[in-house]
PDB file of N, CA and C in Angstrom:
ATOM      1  N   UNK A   1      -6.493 -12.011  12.315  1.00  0.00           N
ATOM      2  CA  UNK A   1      -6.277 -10.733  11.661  1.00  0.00           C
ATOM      3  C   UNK A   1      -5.402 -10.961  10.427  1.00  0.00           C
ATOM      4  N   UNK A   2      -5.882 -10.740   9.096  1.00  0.00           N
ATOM      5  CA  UNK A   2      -5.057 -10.905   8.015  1.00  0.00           C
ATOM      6  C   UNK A   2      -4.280  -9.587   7.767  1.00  0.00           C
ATOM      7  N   UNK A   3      -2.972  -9.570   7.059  1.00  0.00           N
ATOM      8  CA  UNK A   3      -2.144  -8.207   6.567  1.00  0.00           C
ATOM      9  C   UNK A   3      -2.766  -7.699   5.246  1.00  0.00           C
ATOM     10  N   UNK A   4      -2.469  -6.984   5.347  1.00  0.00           N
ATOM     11  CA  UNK A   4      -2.923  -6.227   4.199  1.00  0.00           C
ATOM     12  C   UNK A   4      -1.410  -6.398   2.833  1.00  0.00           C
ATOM     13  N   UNK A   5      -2.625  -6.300   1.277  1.00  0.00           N
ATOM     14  CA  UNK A   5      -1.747  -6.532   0.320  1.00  0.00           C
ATOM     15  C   UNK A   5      -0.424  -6.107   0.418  1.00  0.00           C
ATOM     16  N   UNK A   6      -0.324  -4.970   0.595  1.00  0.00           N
ATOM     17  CA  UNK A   6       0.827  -4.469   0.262  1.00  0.00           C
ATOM     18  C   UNK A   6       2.032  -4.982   1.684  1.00  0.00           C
ATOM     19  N   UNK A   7       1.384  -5.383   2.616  1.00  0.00           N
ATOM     20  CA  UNK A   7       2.723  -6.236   3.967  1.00  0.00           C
ATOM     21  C   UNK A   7       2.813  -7.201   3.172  1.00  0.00           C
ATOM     22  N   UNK A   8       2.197  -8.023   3.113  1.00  0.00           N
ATOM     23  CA  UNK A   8       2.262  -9.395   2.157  1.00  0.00           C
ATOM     24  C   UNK A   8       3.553  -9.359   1.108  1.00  0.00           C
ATOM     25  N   UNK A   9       3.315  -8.557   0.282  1.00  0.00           N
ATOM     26  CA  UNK A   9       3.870  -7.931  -1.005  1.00  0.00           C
ATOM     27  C   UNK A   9       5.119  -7.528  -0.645  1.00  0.00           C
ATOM     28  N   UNK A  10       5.467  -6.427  -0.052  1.00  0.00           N
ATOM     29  CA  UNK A  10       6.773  -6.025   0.613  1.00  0.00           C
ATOM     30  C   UNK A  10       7.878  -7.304   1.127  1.00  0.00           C
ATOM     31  N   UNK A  11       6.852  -8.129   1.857  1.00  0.00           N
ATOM     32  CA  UNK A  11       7.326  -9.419   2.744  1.00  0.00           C
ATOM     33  C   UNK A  11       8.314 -10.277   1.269  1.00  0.00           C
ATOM     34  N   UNK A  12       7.021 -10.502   0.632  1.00  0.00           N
ATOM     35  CA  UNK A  12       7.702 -11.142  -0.331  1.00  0.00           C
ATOM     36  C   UNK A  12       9.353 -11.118  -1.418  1.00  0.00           C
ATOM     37  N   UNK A  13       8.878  -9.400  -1.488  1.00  0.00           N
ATOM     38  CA  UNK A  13       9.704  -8.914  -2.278  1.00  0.00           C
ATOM     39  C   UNK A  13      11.225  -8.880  -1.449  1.00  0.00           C
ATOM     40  N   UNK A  14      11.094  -8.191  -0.414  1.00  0.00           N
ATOM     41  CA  UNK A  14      12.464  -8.286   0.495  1.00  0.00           C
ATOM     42  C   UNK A  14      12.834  -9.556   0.901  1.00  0.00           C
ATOM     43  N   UNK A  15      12.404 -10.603   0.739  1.00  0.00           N
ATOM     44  CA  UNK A  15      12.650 -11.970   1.227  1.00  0.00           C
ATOM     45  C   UNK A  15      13.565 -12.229   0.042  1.00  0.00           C
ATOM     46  N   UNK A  16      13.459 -12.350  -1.378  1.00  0.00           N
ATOM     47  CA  UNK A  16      13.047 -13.086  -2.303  1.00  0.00           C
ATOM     48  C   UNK A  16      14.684 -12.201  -2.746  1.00  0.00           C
ATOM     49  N   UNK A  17      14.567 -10.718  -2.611  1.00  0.00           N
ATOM     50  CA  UNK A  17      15.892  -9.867  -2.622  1.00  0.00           C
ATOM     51  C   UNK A  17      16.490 -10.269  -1.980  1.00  0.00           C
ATOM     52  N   UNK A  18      16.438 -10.804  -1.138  1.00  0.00           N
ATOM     53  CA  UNK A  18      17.710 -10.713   0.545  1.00  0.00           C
ATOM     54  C   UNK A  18      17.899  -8.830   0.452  1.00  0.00           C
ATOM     55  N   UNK A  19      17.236  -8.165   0.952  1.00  0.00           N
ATOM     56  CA  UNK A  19      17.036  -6.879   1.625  1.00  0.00           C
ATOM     57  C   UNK A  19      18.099  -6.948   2.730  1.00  0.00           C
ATOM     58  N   UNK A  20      18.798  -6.301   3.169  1.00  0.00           N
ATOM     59  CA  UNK A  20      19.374  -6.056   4.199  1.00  0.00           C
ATOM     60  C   UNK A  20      18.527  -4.968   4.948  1.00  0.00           C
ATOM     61  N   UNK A  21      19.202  -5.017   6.388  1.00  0.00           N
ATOM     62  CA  UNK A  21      17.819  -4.826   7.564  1.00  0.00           C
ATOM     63  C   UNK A  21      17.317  -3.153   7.366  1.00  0.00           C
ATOM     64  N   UNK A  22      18.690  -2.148   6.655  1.00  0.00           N
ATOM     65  CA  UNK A  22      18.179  -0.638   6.264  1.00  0.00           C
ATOM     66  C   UNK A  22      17.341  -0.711   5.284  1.00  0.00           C
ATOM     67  N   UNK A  23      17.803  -1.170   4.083  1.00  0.00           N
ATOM     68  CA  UNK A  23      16.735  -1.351   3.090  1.00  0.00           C
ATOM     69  C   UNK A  23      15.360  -2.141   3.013  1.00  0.00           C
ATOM     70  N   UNK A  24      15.479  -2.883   3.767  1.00  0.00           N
ATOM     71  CA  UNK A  24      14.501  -3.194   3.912  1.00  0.00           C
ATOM     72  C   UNK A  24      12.987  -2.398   4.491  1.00  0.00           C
ATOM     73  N   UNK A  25      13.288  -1.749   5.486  1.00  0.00           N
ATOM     74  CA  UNK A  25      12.728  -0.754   6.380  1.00  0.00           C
ATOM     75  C   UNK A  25      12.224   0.672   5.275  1.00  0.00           C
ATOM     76  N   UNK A  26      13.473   0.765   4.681  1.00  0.00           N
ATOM     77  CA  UNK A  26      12.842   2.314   3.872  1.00  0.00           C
ATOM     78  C   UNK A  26      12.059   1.357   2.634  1.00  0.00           C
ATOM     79  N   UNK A  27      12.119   0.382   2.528  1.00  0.00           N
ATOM     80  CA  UNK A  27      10.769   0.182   1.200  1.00  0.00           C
ATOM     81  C   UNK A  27       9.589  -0.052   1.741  1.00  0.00           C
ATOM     82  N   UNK A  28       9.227   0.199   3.112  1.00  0.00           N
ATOM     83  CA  UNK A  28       8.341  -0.212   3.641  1.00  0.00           C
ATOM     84  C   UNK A  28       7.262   0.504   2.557  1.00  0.00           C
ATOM     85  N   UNK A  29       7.362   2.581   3.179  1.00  0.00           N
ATOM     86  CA  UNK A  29       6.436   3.150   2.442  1.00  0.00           C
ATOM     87  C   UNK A  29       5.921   3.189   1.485  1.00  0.00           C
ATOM     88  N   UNK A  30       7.055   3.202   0.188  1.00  0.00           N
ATOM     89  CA  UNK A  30       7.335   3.017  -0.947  1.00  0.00           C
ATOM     90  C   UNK A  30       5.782   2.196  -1.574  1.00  0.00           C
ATOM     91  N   UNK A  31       6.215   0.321  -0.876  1.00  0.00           N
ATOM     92  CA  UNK A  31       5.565  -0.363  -1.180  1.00  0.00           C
ATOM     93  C   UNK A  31       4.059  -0.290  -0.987  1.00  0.00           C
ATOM     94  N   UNK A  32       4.060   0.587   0.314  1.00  0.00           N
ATOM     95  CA  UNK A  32       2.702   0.424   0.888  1.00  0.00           C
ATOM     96  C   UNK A  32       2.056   1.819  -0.283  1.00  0.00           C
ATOM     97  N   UNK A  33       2.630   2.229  -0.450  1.00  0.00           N
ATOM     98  CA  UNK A  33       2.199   3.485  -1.440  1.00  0.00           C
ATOM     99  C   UNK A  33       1.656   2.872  -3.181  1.00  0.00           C
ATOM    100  N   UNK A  34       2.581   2.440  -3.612  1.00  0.00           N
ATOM    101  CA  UNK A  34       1.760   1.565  -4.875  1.00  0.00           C
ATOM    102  C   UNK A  34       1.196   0.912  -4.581  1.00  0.00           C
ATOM    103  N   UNK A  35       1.263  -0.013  -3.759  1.00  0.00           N
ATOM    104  CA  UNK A  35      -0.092  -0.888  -3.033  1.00  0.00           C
ATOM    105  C   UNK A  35      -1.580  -0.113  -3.893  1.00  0.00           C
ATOM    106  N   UNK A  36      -1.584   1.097  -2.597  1.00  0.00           N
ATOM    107  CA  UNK A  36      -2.764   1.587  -2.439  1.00  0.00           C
ATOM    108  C   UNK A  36      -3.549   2.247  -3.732  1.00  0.00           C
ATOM    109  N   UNK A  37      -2.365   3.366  -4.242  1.00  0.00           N
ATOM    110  CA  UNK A  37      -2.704   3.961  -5.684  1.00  0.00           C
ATOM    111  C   UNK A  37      -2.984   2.561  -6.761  1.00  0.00           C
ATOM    112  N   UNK A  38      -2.168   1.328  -6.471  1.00  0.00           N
ATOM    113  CA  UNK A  38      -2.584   0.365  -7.424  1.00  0.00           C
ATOM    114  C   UNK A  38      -3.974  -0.390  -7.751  1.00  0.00           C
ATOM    115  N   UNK A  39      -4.963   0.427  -6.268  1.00  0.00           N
ATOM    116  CA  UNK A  39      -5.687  -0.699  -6.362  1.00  0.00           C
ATOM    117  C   UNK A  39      -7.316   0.082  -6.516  1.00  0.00           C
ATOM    118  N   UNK A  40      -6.617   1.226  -7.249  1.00  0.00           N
ATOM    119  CA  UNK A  40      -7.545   2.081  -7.400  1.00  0.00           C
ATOM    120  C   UNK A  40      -8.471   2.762  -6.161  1.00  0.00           C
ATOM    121  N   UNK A  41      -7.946   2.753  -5.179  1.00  0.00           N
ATOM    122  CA  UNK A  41      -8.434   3.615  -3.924  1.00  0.00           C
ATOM    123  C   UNK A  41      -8.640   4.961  -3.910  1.00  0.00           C
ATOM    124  N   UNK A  42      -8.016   5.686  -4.637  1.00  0.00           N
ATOM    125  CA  UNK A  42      -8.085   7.579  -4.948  1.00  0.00           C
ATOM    126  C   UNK A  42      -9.202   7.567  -6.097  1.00  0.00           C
ATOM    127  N   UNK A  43      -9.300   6.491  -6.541  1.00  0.00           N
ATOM    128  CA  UNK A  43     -10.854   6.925  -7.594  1.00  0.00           C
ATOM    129  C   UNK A  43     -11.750   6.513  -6.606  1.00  0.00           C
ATOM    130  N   UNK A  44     -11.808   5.621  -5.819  1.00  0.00           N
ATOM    131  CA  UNK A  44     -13.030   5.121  -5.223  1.00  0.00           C
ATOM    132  C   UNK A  44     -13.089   6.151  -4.347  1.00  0.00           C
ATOM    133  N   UNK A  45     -12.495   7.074  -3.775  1.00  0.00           N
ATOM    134  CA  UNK A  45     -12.758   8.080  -2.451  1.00  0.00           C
ATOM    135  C   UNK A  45     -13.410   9.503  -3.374  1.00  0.00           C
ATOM    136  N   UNK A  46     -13.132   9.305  -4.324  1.00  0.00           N
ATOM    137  CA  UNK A  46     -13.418  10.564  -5.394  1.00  0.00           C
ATOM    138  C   UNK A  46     -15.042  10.816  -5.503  1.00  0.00           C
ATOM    139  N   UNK A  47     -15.315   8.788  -5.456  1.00  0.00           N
ATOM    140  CA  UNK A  47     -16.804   8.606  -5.936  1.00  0.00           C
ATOM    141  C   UNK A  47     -17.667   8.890  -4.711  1.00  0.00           C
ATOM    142  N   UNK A  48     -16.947   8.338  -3.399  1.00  0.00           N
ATOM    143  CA  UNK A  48     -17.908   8.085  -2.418  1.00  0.00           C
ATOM    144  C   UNK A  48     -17.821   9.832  -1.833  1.00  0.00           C
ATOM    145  N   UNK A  49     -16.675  10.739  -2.385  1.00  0.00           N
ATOM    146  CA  UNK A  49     -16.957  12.194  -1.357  1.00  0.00           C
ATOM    147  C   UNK A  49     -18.308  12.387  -2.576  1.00  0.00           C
ATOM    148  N   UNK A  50     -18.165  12.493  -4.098  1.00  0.00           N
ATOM    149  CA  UNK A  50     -19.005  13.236  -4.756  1.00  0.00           C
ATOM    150  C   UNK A  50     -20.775  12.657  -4.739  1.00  0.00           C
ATOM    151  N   UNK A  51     -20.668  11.208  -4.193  1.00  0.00           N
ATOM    152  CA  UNK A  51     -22.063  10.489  -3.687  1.00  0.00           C
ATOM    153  C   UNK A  51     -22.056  11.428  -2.531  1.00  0.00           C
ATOM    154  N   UNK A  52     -21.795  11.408  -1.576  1.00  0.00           N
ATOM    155  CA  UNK A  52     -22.455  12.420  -0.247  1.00  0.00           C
ATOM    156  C   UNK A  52     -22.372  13.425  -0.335  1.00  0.00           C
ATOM    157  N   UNK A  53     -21.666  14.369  -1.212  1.00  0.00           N
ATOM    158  CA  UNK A  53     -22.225  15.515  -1.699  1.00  0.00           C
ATOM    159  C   UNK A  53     -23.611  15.641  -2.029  1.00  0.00           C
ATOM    160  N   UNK A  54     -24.043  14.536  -3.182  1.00  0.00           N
ATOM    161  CA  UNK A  54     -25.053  14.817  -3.623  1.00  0.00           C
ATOM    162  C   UNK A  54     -26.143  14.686  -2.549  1.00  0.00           C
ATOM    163  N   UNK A  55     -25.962  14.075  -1.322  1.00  0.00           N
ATOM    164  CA  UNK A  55     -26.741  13.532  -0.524  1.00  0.00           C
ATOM    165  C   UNK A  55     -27.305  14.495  -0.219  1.00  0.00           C
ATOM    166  N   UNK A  56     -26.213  15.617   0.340  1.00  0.00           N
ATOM    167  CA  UNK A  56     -26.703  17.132   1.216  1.00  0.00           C
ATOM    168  C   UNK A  56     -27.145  18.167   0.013  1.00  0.00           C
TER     169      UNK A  56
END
């Protein structure tokens, strides 16, 4: 089972900081949040609702 970009990413970043164990924890979301918007995921869900629209 591989992690996903943004665990990877987080991992890195708090390592690389020395994060202490609170901060570390609240950047979880943060990170996992640009992750996702970064990787263009809210355009691709835009395309695939307005493709099955057209379906029906």
């Amino acid at each position: 089972m591989s992690l996903p970009v943004s665990d990877l990413l987080h991992d890195h970043v708090s390592y690389s900081m020395n994060f202490d164990p609170v901060t570390n924890v609240w950047t979880i979301v943060p990170a996992a949040a640009v992750t996702y918007y970064g990787t263009g995921a809210p355009a691709a869900d835009q395309i695939r609702n307005a493709a099955e629209e057209k379906k029906s």
